[in-house]
PDB file of C-alpha atoms in Angstrom:
ATOM      1  CA  MET I   1      -5.675 -14.578   0.057  1.00 93.00           C
ATOM      2  CA  ALA I   2      -6.937 -10.937   0.067  1.00 97.00           C
ATOM      3  CA  THR I   3      -6.606  -8.617  -2.998  1.00 97.00           C
ATOM      4  CA  ALA I   4      -5.238  -4.985  -3.244  1.00 98.00           C
ATOM      5  CA  LEU I   5      -8.737  -3.804  -3.685  1.00 97.00           C
ATOM      6  CA  ASP I   6      -9.553  -5.511  -0.294  1.00 97.00           C
ATOM      7  CA  THR I   7      -6.618  -3.937   1.317  1.00 98.00           C
ATOM      8  CA  ALA I   8      -7.581  -0.618  -0.255  1.00 97.00           C
ATOM      9  CA  GLU I   9     -10.929  -0.915   1.274  1.00 96.00           C
ATOM     10  CA  PHE I  10      -9.865  -1.839   4.657  1.00 97.00           C
ATOM     11  CA  PHE I  11      -7.834   1.232   4.823  1.00 97.00           C
ATOM     12  CA  LEU I  12     -10.932   3.312   3.596  1.00 96.00           C
ATOM     13  CA  ALA I  13     -13.136   1.953   6.182  1.00 95.00           C
ATOM     14  CA  LEU I  14     -10.468   3.056   8.920  1.00 95.00           C
ATOM     15  CA  GLY I  15     -10.205   6.386   7.327  1.00 94.00           C
ATOM     16  CA  ALA I  16     -13.946   6.533   7.397  1.00 92.00           C
ATOM     17  CA  ARG I  17     -14.117   5.549  11.331  1.00 90.00           C
ATOM     18  CA  ALA I  18     -11.275   8.122  12.057  1.00 88.00           C
ATOM     19  CA  GLY I  19     -12.557  10.889   9.981  1.00 86.00           C
ATOM     20  CA  THR I  20      -9.630  11.053   7.789  1.00 83.00           C
ATOM     21  CA  LEU I  21     -10.820  12.805   4.727  1.00 79.00           C
ATOM     22  CA  ASP I  22      -7.763  13.047   2.410  1.00 89.00           C
ATOM     23  CA  LEU I  23      -7.550   9.182   1.122  1.00 94.00           C
ATOM     24  CA  THR I  24      -6.977   9.876  -2.308  1.00 95.00           C
ATOM     25  CA  ASN I  25      -6.019   7.393  -4.975  1.00 95.00           C
ATOM     26  CA  LEU I  26      -2.444   8.364  -4.306  1.00 96.00           C
ATOM     27  CA  LYS I  27      -2.550   8.323  -1.134  1.00 96.00           C
ATOM     28  CA  LEU I  28      -4.203   4.773  -0.952  1.00 96.00           C
ATOM     29  CA  GLN I  29      -1.740   3.518  -3.300  1.00 97.00           C
ATOM     30  CA  LYS I  30       1.095   4.185  -0.855  1.00 98.00           C
ATOM     31  CA  LEU I  31      -0.667   2.439   2.099  1.00 98.00           C
ATOM     32  CA  VAL I  32      -1.320  -0.394   0.081  1.00 98.00           C
ATOM     33  CA  TYR I  33       2.567  -0.547  -0.903  1.00 98.00           C
ATOM     34  CA  TYR I  34       3.437  -0.400   2.857  1.00 98.00           C
ATOM     35  CA  ALA I  35       0.895  -2.708   3.780  1.00 98.00           C
ATOM     36  CA  GLN I  36       2.350  -5.520   1.255  1.00 98.00           C
ATOM     37  CA  GLY I  37       5.970  -4.426   1.991  1.00 98.00           C
ATOM     38  CA  PHE I  38       5.728  -4.847   5.804  1.00 98.00           C
ATOM     39  CA  HIS I  39       3.603  -7.915   5.310  1.00 98.00           C
ATOM     40  CA  LEU I  40       6.359  -9.642   3.530  1.00 98.00           C
ATOM     41  CA  GLY I  41       8.901  -8.246   5.717  1.00 98.00           C
ATOM     42  CA  ILE I  42       7.329  -9.584   8.936  1.00 97.00           C
ATOM     43  CA  PHE I  43       5.419 -12.635   7.585  1.00 97.00           C
ATOM     44  CA  ASP I  44       7.556 -13.884   4.663  1.00 97.00           C
ATOM     45  CA  VAL I  45       4.234 -14.283   2.462  1.00 98.00           C
ATOM     46  CA  PRO I  46       2.405 -11.507   0.370  1.00 98.00           C
ATOM     47  CA  LEU I  47      -0.739  -9.977   1.652  1.00 98.00           C
ATOM     48  CA  PHE I  48      -2.170  -9.783  -1.930  1.00 98.00           C
ATOM     49  CA  ARG I  49      -1.301 -11.506  -5.294  1.00 96.00           C
ATOM     50  CA  GLU I  50      -1.019  -8.322  -7.264  1.00 98.00           C
ATOM     51  CA  ASP I  51       2.389  -6.841  -8.423  1.00 98.00           C
ATOM     52  CA  ILE I  52       3.407  -3.420  -7.352  1.00 98.00           C
ATOM     53  CA  HIS I  53       4.858  -1.450 -10.255  1.00 97.00           C
ATOM     54  CA  ALA I  54       7.649   1.437  -9.983  1.00 96.00           C
ATOM     55  CA  GLY I  55       5.459   3.768 -11.505  1.00 93.00           C
ATOM     56  CA  THR I  56       6.393   7.587 -12.220  1.00 91.00           C
ATOM     57  CA  TRP I  57       4.444   8.654  -9.007  1.00 92.00           C
ATOM     58  CA  GLY I  58       5.883   6.146  -6.823  1.00 95.00           C
ATOM     59  CA  PRO I  59       4.861   2.564  -6.566  1.00 97.00           C
ATOM     60  CA  VAL I  60       1.436   1.579  -7.640  1.00 97.00           C
ATOM     61  CA  VAL I  61      -0.811  -1.402  -8.084  1.00 98.00           C
ATOM     62  CA  PRO I  62      -2.215  -0.748 -11.783  1.00 97.00           C
ATOM     63  CA  GLY I  63      -5.397  -2.518 -11.380  1.00 97.00           C
ATOM     64  CA  LEU I  64      -6.078  -0.529  -8.205  1.00 97.00           C
ATOM     65  CA  TYR I  65      -5.281   2.390  -9.521  1.00 96.00           C
ATOM     66  CA  ARG I  66      -7.798   2.135 -12.466  1.00 95.00           C
ATOM     67  CA  HIS I  67     -10.606   1.169 -10.161  1.00 94.00           C
ATOM     68  CA  TYR I  68     -10.141   4.446  -8.503  1.00 93.00           C
ATOM     69  CA  ALA I  69      -9.176   6.425 -11.503  1.00 90.00           C
ATOM     70  CA  ARG I  70     -12.773   7.907 -12.296  1.00 84.00           C
ATOM     71  CA  LEU I  71     -12.178  10.042  -9.356  1.00 74.00           C
ATOM     72  CA  GLY I  72      -9.435  11.810  -9.905  1.00 76.00           C
ATOM     73  CA  GLN I  73      -7.627  13.643  -7.171  1.00 79.00           C
ATOM     74  CA  ALA I  74     -10.816  13.816  -5.089  1.00 77.00           C
ATOM     75  CA  PRO I  75     -10.759  12.182  -1.648  1.00 81.00           C
ATOM     76  CA  LEU I  76     -12.273   8.614  -1.692  1.00 89.00           C
ATOM     77  CA  GLY I  77     -15.229   8.195   0.359  1.00 83.00           C
ATOM     78  CA  ALA I  78     -16.603   5.229   2.738  1.00 82.00           C
ATOM     79  CA  PRO I  79     -15.578   1.845   1.317  1.00 84.00           C
ATOM     80  CA  GLY I  80     -17.791  -0.170  -1.103  1.00 83.00           C
ATOM     81  CA  TYR I  81     -17.934  -3.412   0.913  1.00 87.00           C
ATOM     82  CA  ASP I  82     -16.649  -4.603   4.326  1.00 92.00           C
ATOM     83  CA  ALA I  83     -13.207  -5.893   3.670  1.00 94.00           C
ATOM     84  CA  SER I  84     -12.289  -7.186   7.275  1.00 93.00           C
ATOM     85  CA  GLY I  85     -13.602 -10.807   6.919  1.00 95.00           C
ATOM     86  CA  ARG I  86     -10.867 -11.065   3.998  1.00 96.00           C
ATOM     87  CA  PHE I  87      -7.711 -10.593   6.819  1.00 98.00           C
ATOM     88  CA  THR I  88      -6.679 -12.764   9.523  1.00 97.00           C
ATOM     89  CA  ARG I  89      -6.265 -11.004  13.138  1.00 97.00           C
ATOM     90  CA  GLU I  90      -2.868 -10.412  12.422  1.00 97.00           C
ATOM     91  CA  GLN I  91      -3.344  -8.768   9.341  1.00 98.00           C
ATOM     92  CA  ARG I  92      -5.890  -6.576  10.414  1.00 98.00           C
ATOM     93  CA  GLY I  93      -3.400  -5.590  13.105  1.00 98.00           C
ATOM     94  CA  LEU I  94      -0.778  -4.887  10.713  1.00 98.00           C
ATOM     95  CA  LEU I  95      -3.136  -2.876   8.326  1.00 98.00           C
ATOM     96  CA  THR I  96      -4.114  -0.879  11.465  1.00 98.00           C
ATOM     97  CA  ARG I  97      -0.799   0.065  12.583  1.00 98.00           C
ATOM     98  CA  VAL I  98       0.833   0.623   8.983  1.00 98.00           C
ATOM     99  CA  PHE I  99      -2.568   3.088   8.463  1.00 98.00           C
ATOM    100  CA  GLY I 100      -1.614   4.576  12.167  1.00 97.00           C
ATOM    101  CA  VAL I 101       1.791   5.471  10.955  1.00 97.00           C
ATOM    102  CA  PHE I 102       1.558   6.524   7.233  1.00 98.00           C
ATOM    103  CA  SER I 103      -2.058   7.875   7.004  1.00 97.00           C
ATOM    104  CA  PRO I 104      -0.913  11.249   8.894  1.00 96.00           C
ATOM    105  CA  PHE I 105       1.134  11.960   5.888  1.00 97.00           C
ATOM    106  CA  SER I 106      -0.348  13.471   2.646  1.00 96.00           C
ATOM    107  CA  GLY I 107      -0.188  11.544  -0.490  1.00 96.00           C
ATOM    108  CA  GLU I 108       2.372  13.822  -1.606  1.00 96.00           C
ATOM    109  CA  GLN I 109       4.384  13.232   1.268  1.00 98.00           C
ATOM    110  CA  LEU I 110       3.902   9.620   0.776  1.00 98.00           C
ATOM    111  CA  ARG I 111       5.037   9.483  -2.830  1.00 97.00           C
ATOM    112  CA  ALA I 112       8.188  11.592  -2.007  1.00 98.00           C
ATOM    113  CA  MET I 113       8.978   8.919   0.835  1.00 98.00           C
ATOM    114  CA  THR I 114       8.259   6.078  -1.438  1.00 98.00           C
ATOM    115  CA  ARG I 115      10.505   7.304  -4.235  1.00 97.00           C
ATOM    116  CA  ASN I 116      13.330   7.721  -1.687  1.00 97.00           C
ATOM    117  CA  GLU I 117      13.105   3.978  -0.761  1.00 97.00           C
ATOM    118  CA  PRO I 118      15.469   1.133  -2.474  1.00 97.00           C
ATOM    119  CA  PRO I 119      12.352  -1.065  -4.034  1.00 97.00           C
ATOM    120  CA  TRP I 120      11.102   2.197  -6.129  1.00 97.00           C
ATOM    121  CA  LEU I 121      14.693   3.454  -6.943  1.00 95.00           C
ATOM    122  CA  GLN I 122      16.140   0.091  -7.957  1.00 93.00           C
ATOM    123  CA  HIS I 123      12.956  -0.172 -10.758  1.00 93.00           C
ATOM    124  CA  GLU I 124      11.719   3.130 -11.633  1.00 88.00           C
ATOM    125  CA  ARG I 125      14.108   3.711 -14.991  1.00 82.00           C
ATOM    126  CA  THR I 126      12.429   0.535 -16.282  1.00 78.00           C
ATOM    127  CA  ALA I 127       8.492   1.203 -14.573  1.00 72.00           C
ATOM    128  CA  SER I 128       8.868  -2.673 -13.878  1.00 90.00           C
ATOM    129  CA  VAL I 129       7.173  -4.589 -11.207  1.00 96.00           C
ATOM    130  CA  ILE I 130       8.976  -4.341  -7.733  1.00 97.00           C
ATOM    131  CA  PRO I 131       9.799  -8.005  -7.114  1.00 97.00           C
ATOM    132  CA  GLN I 132       8.342  -9.523  -3.650  1.00 97.00           C
ATOM    133  CA  THR I 133      11.830 -10.471  -2.944  1.00 97.00           C
ATOM    134  CA  ALA I 134      13.030  -6.672  -2.852  1.00 96.00           C
ATOM    135  CA  LEU I 135       9.993  -5.640  -0.966  1.00 97.00           C
ATOM    136  CA  ARG I 136      10.730  -8.277   1.499  1.00 98.00           C
ATOM    137  CA  GLU I 137      14.179  -7.708   2.141  1.00 97.00           C
ATOM    138  CA  TYR I 138      13.831  -3.834   2.614  1.00 98.00           C
ATOM    139  CA  PHE I 139      10.869  -4.155   4.858  1.00 98.00           C
ATOM    140  CA  GLU I 140      11.989  -6.903   6.792  1.00 96.00           C
ATOM    141  CA  ALA I 141      15.175  -4.636   7.720  1.00 95.00           C
ATOM    142  CA  ARG I 142      12.719  -1.711   8.400  1.00 95.00           C
ATOM    143  CA  ALA I 143      10.656  -4.068  10.581  1.00 93.00           C
ATOM    144  CA  GLN I 144      13.242  -4.969  12.642  1.00 88.00           C
ATOM    145  CA  GLY I 145      15.132  -1.445  13.016  1.00 71.00           C
TER     146      GLY I 145
END
């Protein structure tokens, strides 16, 4: 099974190929959230094991956040490694679609979007883990509609 870091590195590689220069830690957190959510909603299994928390700035994978925190709000560069081998063909297709749909939005826009969605809204007061069941239910409906 891939990790949240593998997912982030895959997005960074897509961004590097596309010439996307605004992949910050904030934006990457939201892309990873959407990847996990849609993967659960479509395939009924998680893409990665790490929990997503309802943080102040929206959904966040704490370990992934800490990994890139040293760069502050600066755009992240090319990936540190090629994560594509960690994913199946179907997963790579899903990640590419998630990137295509959500990467045009800024990190701030994605933060606002995720903070208006039920998985975050239902858990933000306690800053708790967003259960995979909540993600699955919400994104299953989004994938179908």
